[in-house]
């Protein structure tokens, strides 16, 4: 797989664009800190771009399935680069309006790019290599996040903010150039009968998900890590206050990031020894346990241990979930499915973020993690029991989507 030219192009593009993305995110926070005094208004500004990406999700999914994946990635890459121009105008004119335009364009571009990328991965490697590629891809994304935030933290202090965005623009242009080099063999999908009746929608995807119980269960089980990830920053800030230590934040992010990369690195070996469903349910259970450990968030050692366990579990969970989606959902529905999942994740992130803030205010971190942890363990147990029953009842035959390994 690592001799595959397309794989290296995709990984290099992900790393370079990821650094640019995080340069832009830190730049956004710096710009708003100077221009917007209200935290609530800041959340509304950031939410504008997110809302745009959610609204465009159904159309993005349909177009990804109707067009070549490379074409969609090129177009979204161009829009992403173009959006930075609006942010440079915002800096020049001290305009929040232009910043909102920038956020809308860049989030709309992301609504097309990331589902198209997920749909393209099964087209560039054999199915047996998908789990390893998903793990490597997530590690590259994590590295770009670490490096991007580190570089941005230095640059926003040393250089004008516009320079930070110019570097972000350069990274997007490099991604655009690398995408041109991709050679993806795919046939133009035939039009589905319903496509002439509606301009966009996910109705064609829902019967597919409903007909594949393991896909439905995996989709719902992604709520388990999202319960932690959605309010991650708020939890870290709260732990820092509990321990009266600013340094603990850095230790948490470092420990979780390294553990995540370790999990994504070993997932290929685990996939050779265990069923993807065994891996999925096991690490969903482990994530629930890591949440319960944070009941002792006042103890630094147990805090770091909880985030190490969580990071490793998530590093194994997400590549496995992505592989199940890529191999069980028919390829002609990949665009719509991954757009639907992308939209769902964004909605869940916002809900979890608000819920985390509310729970931290009302019951505190210790009881919140008990609620989240028990919810995660109960959900995992319920779906594992259901999966075992399905596996037993269909032991001698597989479903049309290949539920049984």
CSV table of C-alpha atoms in Angstrom, one decimal:
chain,number,residue,atom,x,y,z
A,1,UNK,CA,0.0,0.0,0.0
A,2,UNK,CA,2.8,2.4,0.9
A,3,UNK,CA,4.1,2.1,-2.7
A,4,UNK,CA,0.9,3.5,-3.9
A,5,UNK,CA,1.4,7.0,-5.4
A,6,UNK,CA,-2.1,8.1,-4.7
A,7,UNK,CA,-1.7,7.2,-1.0
A,8,UNK,CA,1.3,9.4,-0.6
A,9,UNK,CA,-0.5,12.3,-2.5
A,10,UNK,CA,-3.5,12.1,-0.2
A,11,UNK,CA,-1.4,11.8,3.0
A,12,UNK,CA,0.9,14.7,2.0
A,13,UNK,CA,-2.1,16.8,1.1
A,14,UNK,CA,-3.9,16.0,4.4
A,15,UNK,CA,-0.8,17.0,6.4
A,16,UNK,CA,-0.1,20.3,4.5
A,17,UNK,CA,-3.7,21.3,4.4
A,18,UNK,CA,-4.2,20.3,8.1
A,19,UNK,CA,-1.3,22.6,9.1
A,20,UNK,CA,-3.0,25.4,7.1
A,21,UNK,CA,-6.4,24.7,8.6
A,22,UNK,CA,-5.1,25.0,12.2
A,23,UNK,CA,-3.1,28.2,11.3
A,24,UNK,CA,-6.5,29.6,10.2
A,25,UNK,CA,-8.3,28.4,13.3
A,26,UNK,CA,-5.8,30.0,15.7
A,27,UNK,CA,-5.9,33.1,13.5
A,28,UNK,CA,-9.7,33.2,13.8
A,29,UNK,CA,-9.5,33.0,17.6
A,30,UNK,CA,-6.9,35.8,17.7
A,31,UNK,CA,-8.9,38.1,15.4
A,32,UNK,CA,-12.1,37.6,17.4
A,33,UNK,CA,-10.3,38.1,20.7
A,34,UNK,CA,-9.3,41.6,19.4
A,35,UNK,CA,-12.6,42.6,17.7
A,36,UNK,CA,-15.4,40.7,19.6
A,37,UNK,CA,-15.6,41.2,23.4
A,38,UNK,CA,-18.7,38.9,23.9
A,39,UNK,CA,-18.1,35.1,24.1
A,40,UNK,CA,-21.7,34.6,23.1
A,41,UNK,CA,-21.3,36.7,19.9
A,42,UNK,CA,-18.1,34.7,19.2
A,43,UNK,CA,-20.0,31.5,19.3
A,44,UNK,CA,-22.7,32.9,17.0
A,45,UNK,CA,-20.0,33.9,14.5
A,46,UNK,CA,-18.4,30.5,14.5
A,47,UNK,CA,-21.8,28.9,14.3
A,48,UNK,CA,-22.6,30.8,11.1
A,49,UNK,CA,-20.1,28.8,9.1
A,50,UNK,CA,-21.1,25.5,10.8
A,51,UNK,CA,-24.8,26.2,10.0
A,52,UNK,CA,-23.9,26.7,6.3
A,53,UNK,CA,-22.1,23.4,6.1
A,54,UNK,CA,-25.0,21.6,7.7
A,55,UNK,CA,-27.5,23.1,5.2
A,56,UNK,CA,-25.3,22.3,2.2
A,57,UNK,CA,-24.7,18.7,3.4
A,58,UNK,CA,-27.5,17.0,1.4
A,59,UNK,CA,-26.6,18.7,-1.8
A,60,UNK,CA,-22.9,17.9,-1.2
A,61,UNK,CA,-23.6,14.2,-0.8
A,62,UNK,CA,-25.6,14.0,-4.0
A,63,UNK,CA,-23.0,15.8,-6.1
A,64,UNK,CA,-20.2,13.7,-4.7
A,65,UNK,CA,-22.0,10.6,-5.9
A,66,UNK,CA,-22.9,12.1,-9.3
A,67,UNK,CA,-19.4,13.5,-10.0
A,68,UNK,CA,-15.9,12.1,-9.9
A,69,UNK,CA,-14.4,12.3,-6.4
A,70,UNK,CA,-11.3,14.1,-7.8
A,71,UNK,CA,-13.4,16.8,-9.4
A,72,UNK,CA,-15.2,17.5,-6.2
A,73,UNK,CA,-12.0,17.6,-4.2
A,74,UNK,CA,-10.5,20.0,-6.7
A,75,UNK,CA,-13.5,22.3,-6.7
A,76,UNK,CA,-13.7,22.4,-2.9
A,77,UNK,CA,-10.0,22.9,-2.6
A,78,UNK,CA,-10.3,25.9,-4.9
A,79,UNK,CA,-13.1,27.4,-2.8
A,80,UNK,CA,-11.1,26.8,0.3
A,81,UNK,CA,-8.2,28.7,-1.1
A,82,UNK,CA,-10.5,31.5,-2.3
A,83,UNK,CA,-12.1,31.8,1.1
A,84,UNK,CA,-8.8,33.0,2.6
A,85,UNK,CA,-9.0,36.1,0.4
A,86,UNK,CA,-12.1,37.1,2.3
A,87,UNK,CA,-10.3,36.8,5.6
A,88,UNK,CA,-7.5,39.0,4.4
A,89,UNK,CA,-10.1,41.6,3.4
A,90,UNK,CA,-11.6,41.2,6.9
A,91,UNK,CA,-8.2,41.9,8.5
A,92,UNK,CA,-7.6,44.9,6.3
A,93,UNK,CA,-11.0,46.5,7.0
A,94,UNK,CA,-11.4,45.3,10.6
A,95,UNK,CA,-14.7,43.7,9.4
A,96,UNK,CA,-16.5,40.9,11.2
A,97,UNK,CA,-18.9,40.6,8.2
A,98,UNK,CA,-16.1,39.6,5.9
A,99,UNK,CA,-14.9,37.1,8.5
A,100,UNK,CA,-18.4,35.5,8.5
A,101,UNK,CA,-18.2,35.3,4.7
A,102,UNK,CA,-14.8,33.6,5.1
A,103,UNK,CA,-16.2,31.1,7.6
A,104,UNK,CA,-19.2,30.3,5.4
A,105,UNK,CA,-17.1,29.6,2.3
A,106,UNK,CA,-14.5,27.5,4.1
A,107,UNK,CA,-17.1,25.4,6.0
A,108,UNK,CA,-19.0,24.8,2.7
A,109,UNK,CA,-15.8,23.7,1.1
A,110,UNK,CA,-15.2,21.3,4.0
A,111,UNK,CA,-18.7,19.9,3.6
A,112,UNK,CA,-17.7,18.8,0.1
A,113,UNK,CA,-14.0,17.9,0.6
A,114,UNK,CA,-14.0,15.6,3.6
A,115,UNK,CA,-16.9,13.3,2.5
A,116,UNK,CA,-15.3,13.1,-1.0
A,117,UNK,CA,-12.0,12.2,0.6
A,118,UNK,CA,-13.6,9.4,2.6
A,119,UNK,CA,-15.4,8.1,-0.5
A,120,UNK,CA,-12.1,8.3,-2.4
A,121,UNK,CA,-10.0,6.2,0.0
A,122,UNK,CA,-11.7,2.8,-1.0
A,123,UNK,CA,-10.9,3.7,-4.6
A,124,UNK,CA,-7.1,4.0,-4.2
A,125,UNK,CA,-6.3,0.9,-2.1
A,126,UNK,CA,-7.6,-2.6,-1.8
A,127,UNK,CA,-10.2,-3.4,0.8
A,128,UNK,CA,-7.7,-5.3,3.0
A,129,UNK,CA,-5.6,-2.2,3.3
A,130,UNK,CA,-8.4,0.2,4.3
A,131,UNK,CA,-8.1,-0.2,8.0
A,132,UNK,CA,-4.3,0.5,7.9
A,133,UNK,CA,-4.9,3.5,5.6
A,134,UNK,CA,-7.6,5.0,7.8
A,135,UNK,CA,-5.3,4.7,10.8
A,136,UNK,CA,-2.3,6.3,9.0
A,137,UNK,CA,-4.6,9.0,7.7
A,138,UNK,CA,-5.9,9.9,11.2
A,139,UNK,CA,-2.3,9.9,12.5
A,140,UNK,CA,-1.3,12.4,9.8
A,141,UNK,CA,-4.3,14.6,10.7
A,142,UNK,CA,-3.3,14.5,14.3
A,143,UNK,CA,0.3,15.4,13.5
A,144,UNK,CA,-0.8,18.3,11.4
A,145,UNK,CA,-3.0,19.5,14.2
A,146,UNK,CA,-0.1,19.4,16.7
A,147,UNK,CA,2.3,21.1,14.3
A,148,UNK,CA,-0.3,23.6,13.1
A,149,UNK,CA,-1.3,24.8,16.5
A,150,UNK,CA,2.4,25.0,17.7
A,151,UNK,CA,3.4,27.1,14.6
A,152,UNK,CA,0.4,29.3,14.8
A,153,UNK,CA,0.9,30.0,18.5
A,154,UNK,CA,4.4,31.4,17.7
A,155,UNK,CA,3.4,33.2,14.5
A,156,UNK,CA,0.5,35.1,15.9
A,157,UNK,CA,2.9,36.7,18.4
A,158,UNK,CA,5.8,37.3,16.1
A,159,UNK,CA,4.1,38.3,12.7
A,160,UNK,CA,1.1,40.2,11.5
A,161,UNK,CA,-2.1,38.2,11.5
A,162,UNK,CA,-2.4,38.6,7.7
A,163,UNK,CA,0.9,36.7,7.3
A,164,UNK,CA,-0.6,33.7,9.2
A,165,UNK,CA,-3.5,33.6,6.7
A,166,UNK,CA,-1.2,33.9,3.7
A,167,UNK,CA,0.7,30.8,4.9
A,168,UNK,CA,-2.7,29.1,5.3
A,169,UNK,CA,-3.5,30.1,1.7
A,170,UNK,CA,-0.2,28.7,0.5
A,171,UNK,CA,-0.9,25.3,2.2
A,172,UNK,CA,-4.4,25.2,0.5
A,173,UNK,CA,-2.8,26.0,-2.9
A,174,UNK,CA,-0.3,23.1,-2.4
A,175,UNK,CA,-3.2,20.8,-1.6
A,176,UNK,CA,-4.9,21.9,-4.8
A,177,UNK,CA,-1.8,21.1,-6.8
A,178,UNK,CA,-1.4,17.7,-5.2
A,179,UNK,CA,-5.0,16.9,-5.8
A,180,UNK,CA,-4.4,17.4,-9.6
A,181,UNK,CA,-1.8,14.6,-9.4
A,182,UNK,CA,-4.3,12.1,-8.2
A,183,UNK,CA,-5.1,9.2,-10.6
A,184,UNK,CA,-8.4,7.6,-9.4
A,185,UNK,CA,-10.0,5.0,-11.5
A,186,UNK,CA,-13.7,5.3,-11.2
A,187,UNK,CA,-16.7,5.0,-13.5
A,188,UNK,CA,-19.2,7.8,-13.8
A,189,UNK,CA,-22.1,6.5,-11.6
A,190,UNK,CA,-25.4,5.9,-13.3
A,191,UNK,CA,-28.2,8.3,-12.3
A,192,UNK,CA,-30.5,6.9,-9.7
A,193,UNK,CA,-34.2,6.9,-10.6
A,194,UNK,CA,-35.0,9.3,-7.7
A,195,UNK,CA,-32.3,11.8,-8.7
A,196,UNK,CA,-34.5,13.3,-11.4
A,197,UNK,CA,-37.2,14.1,-8.9
A,198,UNK,CA,-35.3,15.9,-6.3
A,199,UNK,CA,-32.3,18.2,-6.3
A,200,UNK,CA,-30.8,16.9,-3.0
A,201,UNK,CA,-31.5,14.7,0.0
A,202,UNK,CA,-30.5,11.7,2.0
A,203,UNK,CA,-33.7,9.7,1.4
A,204,UNK,CA,-31.8,7.1,-0.7
A,205,UNK,CA,-29.3,6.6,2.0
A,206,UNK,CA,-31.7,5.9,4.9
A,207,UNK,CA,-33.0,2.5,3.5
A,208,UNK,CA,-29.3,1.4,3.0
A,209,UNK,CA,-28.5,2.2,6.6
A,210,UNK,CA,-31.6,0.6,7.9
A,211,UNK,CA,-30.9,-2.5,5.9
A,212,UNK,CA,-27.4,-2.9,7.4
A,213,UNK,CA,-27.8,-3.2,11.2
A,214,UNK,CA,-24.1,-3.1,11.9
A,215,UNK,CA,-23.8,0.2,10.0
A,216,UNK,CA,-26.7,1.6,12.0
A,217,UNK,CA,-25.1,0.4,15.3
A,218,UNK,CA,-21.7,1.8,14.3
A,219,UNK,CA,-23.2,5.1,13.4
A,220,UNK,CA,-25.0,5.4,16.8
A,221,UNK,CA,-21.9,4.1,18.7
A,222,UNK,CA,-19.9,7.0,17.4
A,223,UNK,CA,-21.9,9.0,20.0
A,224,UNK,CA,-19.7,7.4,22.7
A,225,UNK,CA,-16.4,9.1,21.7
A,226,UNK,CA,-18.2,12.3,20.6
A,227,UNK,CA,-19.6,12.7,24.1
A,228,UNK,CA,-16.0,13.3,25.2
A,229,UNK,CA,-14.7,15.0,22.1
A,230,UNK,CA,-17.5,17.5,21.8
A,231,UNK,CA,-16.8,19.2,25.1
A,232,UNK,CA,-13.1,18.3,25.2
A,233,UNK,CA,-11.7,21.8,25.6
A,234,UNK,CA,-14.3,22.7,28.3
A,235,UNK,CA,-13.3,19.6,30.2
A,236,UNK,CA,-9.6,20.3,30.0
A,237,UNK,CA,-10.2,23.9,31.2
A,238,UNK,CA,-12.3,22.6,34.1
A,239,UNK,CA,-9.6,20.1,35.1
A,240,UNK,CA,-7.0,22.9,35.0
A,241,UNK,CA,-9.2,24.9,37.4
A,242,UNK,CA,-9.8,21.9,39.7
A,243,UNK,CA,-6.0,21.2,40.0
A,244,UNK,CA,-5.1,24.9,39.9
A,245,UNK,CA,-2.5,24.1,37.2
A,246,UNK,CA,-2.1,25.6,33.8
A,247,UNK,CA,0.6,23.0,33.0
A,248,UNK,CA,-1.9,20.1,33.2
A,249,UNK,CA,-3.6,21.3,30.0
A,250,UNK,CA,-0.4,20.8,28.0
A,251,UNK,CA,0.2,17.4,29.5
A,252,UNK,CA,-3.4,16.3,28.7
A,253,UNK,CA,-3.2,17.4,25.1
A,254,UNK,CA,0.2,15.8,24.7
A,255,UNK,CA,-0.8,12.5,26.4
A,256,UNK,CA,-4.0,12.2,24.5
A,257,UNK,CA,-2.4,13.0,21.1
A,258,UNK,CA,0.4,10.5,21.5
A,259,UNK,CA,-2.0,7.8,22.7
A,260,UNK,CA,-4.3,8.5,19.8
A,261,UNK,CA,-1.4,8.0,17.3
A,262,UNK,CA,-0.3,4.8,19.1
A,263,UNK,CA,-3.8,3.4,18.7
A,264,UNK,CA,-4.1,4.3,15.1
A,265,UNK,CA,-0.6,2.8,14.5
A,266,UNK,CA,-1.4,-0.6,16.0
A,267,UNK,CA,-5.0,-0.9,14.7
A,268,UNK,CA,-3.7,-2.8,11.6
A,269,UNK,CA,-2.2,-5.5,13.8
A,270,UNK,CA,-5.4,-5.7,15.9
A,271,UNK,CA,-7.5,-5.9,12.7
A,272,UNK,CA,-5.5,-9.0,11.6
A,273,UNK,CA,-6.2,-10.7,15.0
A,274,UNK,CA,-9.8,-9.6,15.7
A,275,UNK,CA,-13.1,-8.9,13.9
A,276,UNK,CA,-13.7,-5.2,13.3
A,277,UNK,CA,-16.9,-5.5,15.4
A,278,UNK,CA,-15.0,-7.0,18.3
A,279,UNK,CA,-12.6,-4.0,18.1
A,280,UNK,CA,-15.4,-1.5,17.8
A,281,UNK,CA,-17.4,-2.8,20.9
A,282,UNK,CA,-14.3,-3.3,23.0
A,283,UNK,CA,-12.9,0.2,22.6
A,284,UNK,CA,-16.4,1.7,22.9
A,285,UNK,CA,-16.5,0.1,26.3
A,286,UNK,CA,-12.9,1.3,27.1
A,287,UNK,CA,-13.9,4.9,26.2
A,288,UNK,CA,-16.8,4.6,28.7
A,289,UNK,CA,-14.3,3.5,31.4
A,290,UNK,CA,-11.9,6.3,30.7
A,291,UNK,CA,-14.8,8.8,31.3
A,292,UNK,CA,-15.5,7.2,34.7
A,293,UNK,CA,-11.9,7.5,35.7
A,294,UNK,CA,-12.2,11.3,35.4
A,295,UNK,CA,-14.3,11.2,38.5
A,296,UNK,CA,-10.9,11.4,40.1
A,297,UNK,CA,-9.9,14.5,38.0
A,298,UNK,CA,-8.4,16.1,41.1
A,299,UNK,CA,-5.5,13.5,41.0
A,300,UNK,CA,-3.1,14.4,38.2
A,301,UNK,CA,-1.8,10.9,37.6
A,302,UNK,CA,-5.3,9.4,37.1
A,303,UNK,CA,-6.3,12.4,34.9
A,304,UNK,CA,-3.4,11.7,32.5
A,305,UNK,CA,-4.1,8.0,32.6
A,306,UNK,CA,-7.8,8.6,31.7
A,307,UNK,CA,-6.7,10.7,28.7
A,308,UNK,CA,-4.1,8.1,27.6
A,309,UNK,CA,-6.7,5.4,27.7
A,310,UNK,CA,-9.2,7.6,25.9
A,311,UNK,CA,-6.7,8.6,23.2
A,312,UNK,CA,-5.6,5.0,22.5
A,313,UNK,CA,-9.2,3.8,22.4
A,314,UNK,CA,-10.3,6.5,20.0
A,315,UNK,CA,-7.3,5.9,17.8
A,316,UNK,CA,-8.5,2.3,17.4
A,317,UNK,CA,-12.2,3.1,17.3
A,318,UNK,CA,-12.4,5.7,14.5
A,319,UNK,CA,-10.3,3.9,11.9
A,320,UNK,CA,-12.4,0.7,12.5
A,321,UNK,CA,-15.7,2.6,12.2
A,322,UNK,CA,-14.5,4.3,9.0
A,323,UNK,CA,-13.5,1.0,7.5
A,324,UNK,CA,-16.9,-0.6,8.4
A,325,UNK,CA,-18.6,2.3,6.6
A,326,UNK,CA,-16.4,2.2,3.6
A,327,UNK,CA,-16.7,-1.6,3.1
A,328,UNK,CA,-20.4,-2.1,4.0
A,329,UNK,CA,-22.0,0.9,2.3
A,330,UNK,CA,-22.2,0.4,-1.5
A,331,UNK,CA,-19.7,2.7,-3.2
A,332,UNK,CA,-22.4,4.5,-5.3
A,333,UNK,CA,-23.9,5.8,-2.0
A,334,UNK,CA,-20.5,6.8,-0.4
A,335,UNK,CA,-20.9,10.5,-1.1
A,336,UNK,CA,-24.3,10.9,0.4
A,337,UNK,CA,-23.5,8.6,3.3
A,338,UNK,CA,-20.3,10.4,4.3
A,339,UNK,CA,-22.0,13.8,3.8
A,340,UNK,CA,-24.8,12.7,6.1
A,341,UNK,CA,-22.3,11.4,8.7
A,342,UNK,CA,-20.3,14.7,8.4
A,343,UNK,CA,-23.5,16.7,9.0
A,344,UNK,CA,-24.6,14.5,11.9
A,345,UNK,CA,-21.2,14.8,13.6
A,346,UNK,CA,-21.3,18.6,13.3
A,347,UNK,CA,-24.8,18.7,14.9
A,348,UNK,CA,-23.8,16.3,17.7
A,349,UNK,CA,-20.6,18.3,18.4
A,350,UNK,CA,-22.7,21.5,18.9
A,351,UNK,CA,-25.3,19.7,21.1
A,352,UNK,CA,-22.6,18.0,23.2
A,353,UNK,CA,-20.7,21.2,23.6
A,354,UNK,CA,-23.8,23.0,24.9
A,355,UNK,CA,-24.7,20.0,27.1
A,356,UNK,CA,-21.2,19.8,28.5
A,357,UNK,CA,-21.2,23.5,29.5
A,358,UNK,CA,-24.6,23.1,31.1
A,359,UNK,CA,-23.7,20.0,33.1
A,360,UNK,CA,-20.4,21.6,34.3
A,361,UNK,CA,-22.4,24.5,35.6
A,362,UNK,CA,-25.2,22.4,37.2
A,363,UNK,CA,-23.6,19.3,38.6
A,364,UNK,CA,-19.8,19.7,38.1
A,365,UNK,CA,-17.2,17.6,36.3
A,366,UNK,CA,-17.2,14.6,38.7
A,367,UNK,CA,-20.9,13.8,38.3
A,368,UNK,CA,-21.0,14.8,34.6
A,369,UNK,CA,-18.4,12.1,33.7
A,370,UNK,CA,-20.3,9.6,35.7
A,371,UNK,CA,-23.4,10.4,33.7
A,372,UNK,CA,-21.5,10.3,30.4
A,373,UNK,CA,-19.5,7.1,31.4
A,374,UNK,CA,-22.6,5.1,32.4
A,375,UNK,CA,-24.5,6.2,29.3
A,376,UNK,CA,-21.5,5.0,27.1
A,377,UNK,CA,-21.3,1.7,28.9
A,378,UNK,CA,-25.0,1.1,28.8
A,379,UNK,CA,-25.2,2.0,25.1
A,380,UNK,CA,-22.3,-0.3,24.3
A,381,UNK,CA,-23.8,-3.2,26.2
A,382,UNK,CA,-27.2,-2.8,24.5
A,383,UNK,CA,-25.8,-2.7,21.0
A,384,UNK,CA,-23.3,-5.5,21.7
A,385,UNK,CA,-26.2,-7.7,22.9
A,386,UNK,CA,-28.2,-6.9,19.8
A,387,UNK,CA,-25.2,-7.6,17.6
A,388,UNK,CA,-24.6,-11.1,19.2
A,389,UNK,CA,-28.3,-11.9,18.6
A,390,UNK,CA,-28.1,-10.9,15.0
A,391,UNK,CA,-24.9,-12.8,14.5
A,392,UNK,CA,-26.4,-15.9,16.0
A,393,UNK,CA,-29.6,-15.7,14.0
A,394,UNK,CA,-27.7,-15.3,10.7
A,395,UNK,CA,-24.8,-17.6,11.5
A,396,UNK,CA,-25.1,-19.5,8.3
A,397,UNK,CA,-25.8,-16.6,5.9
A,398,UNK,CA,-24.6,-13.1,5.4
A,399,UNK,CA,-26.7,-10.0,4.8
A,400,UNK,CA,-26.7,-8.3,1.4
A,401,UNK,CA,-24.2,-5.8,2.9
A,402,UNK,CA,-22.0,-8.5,4.4
A,403,UNK,CA,-22.9,-8.0,8.1
A,404,UNK,CA,-21.1,-11.2,9.1
A,405,UNK,CA,-17.4,-11.3,8.6
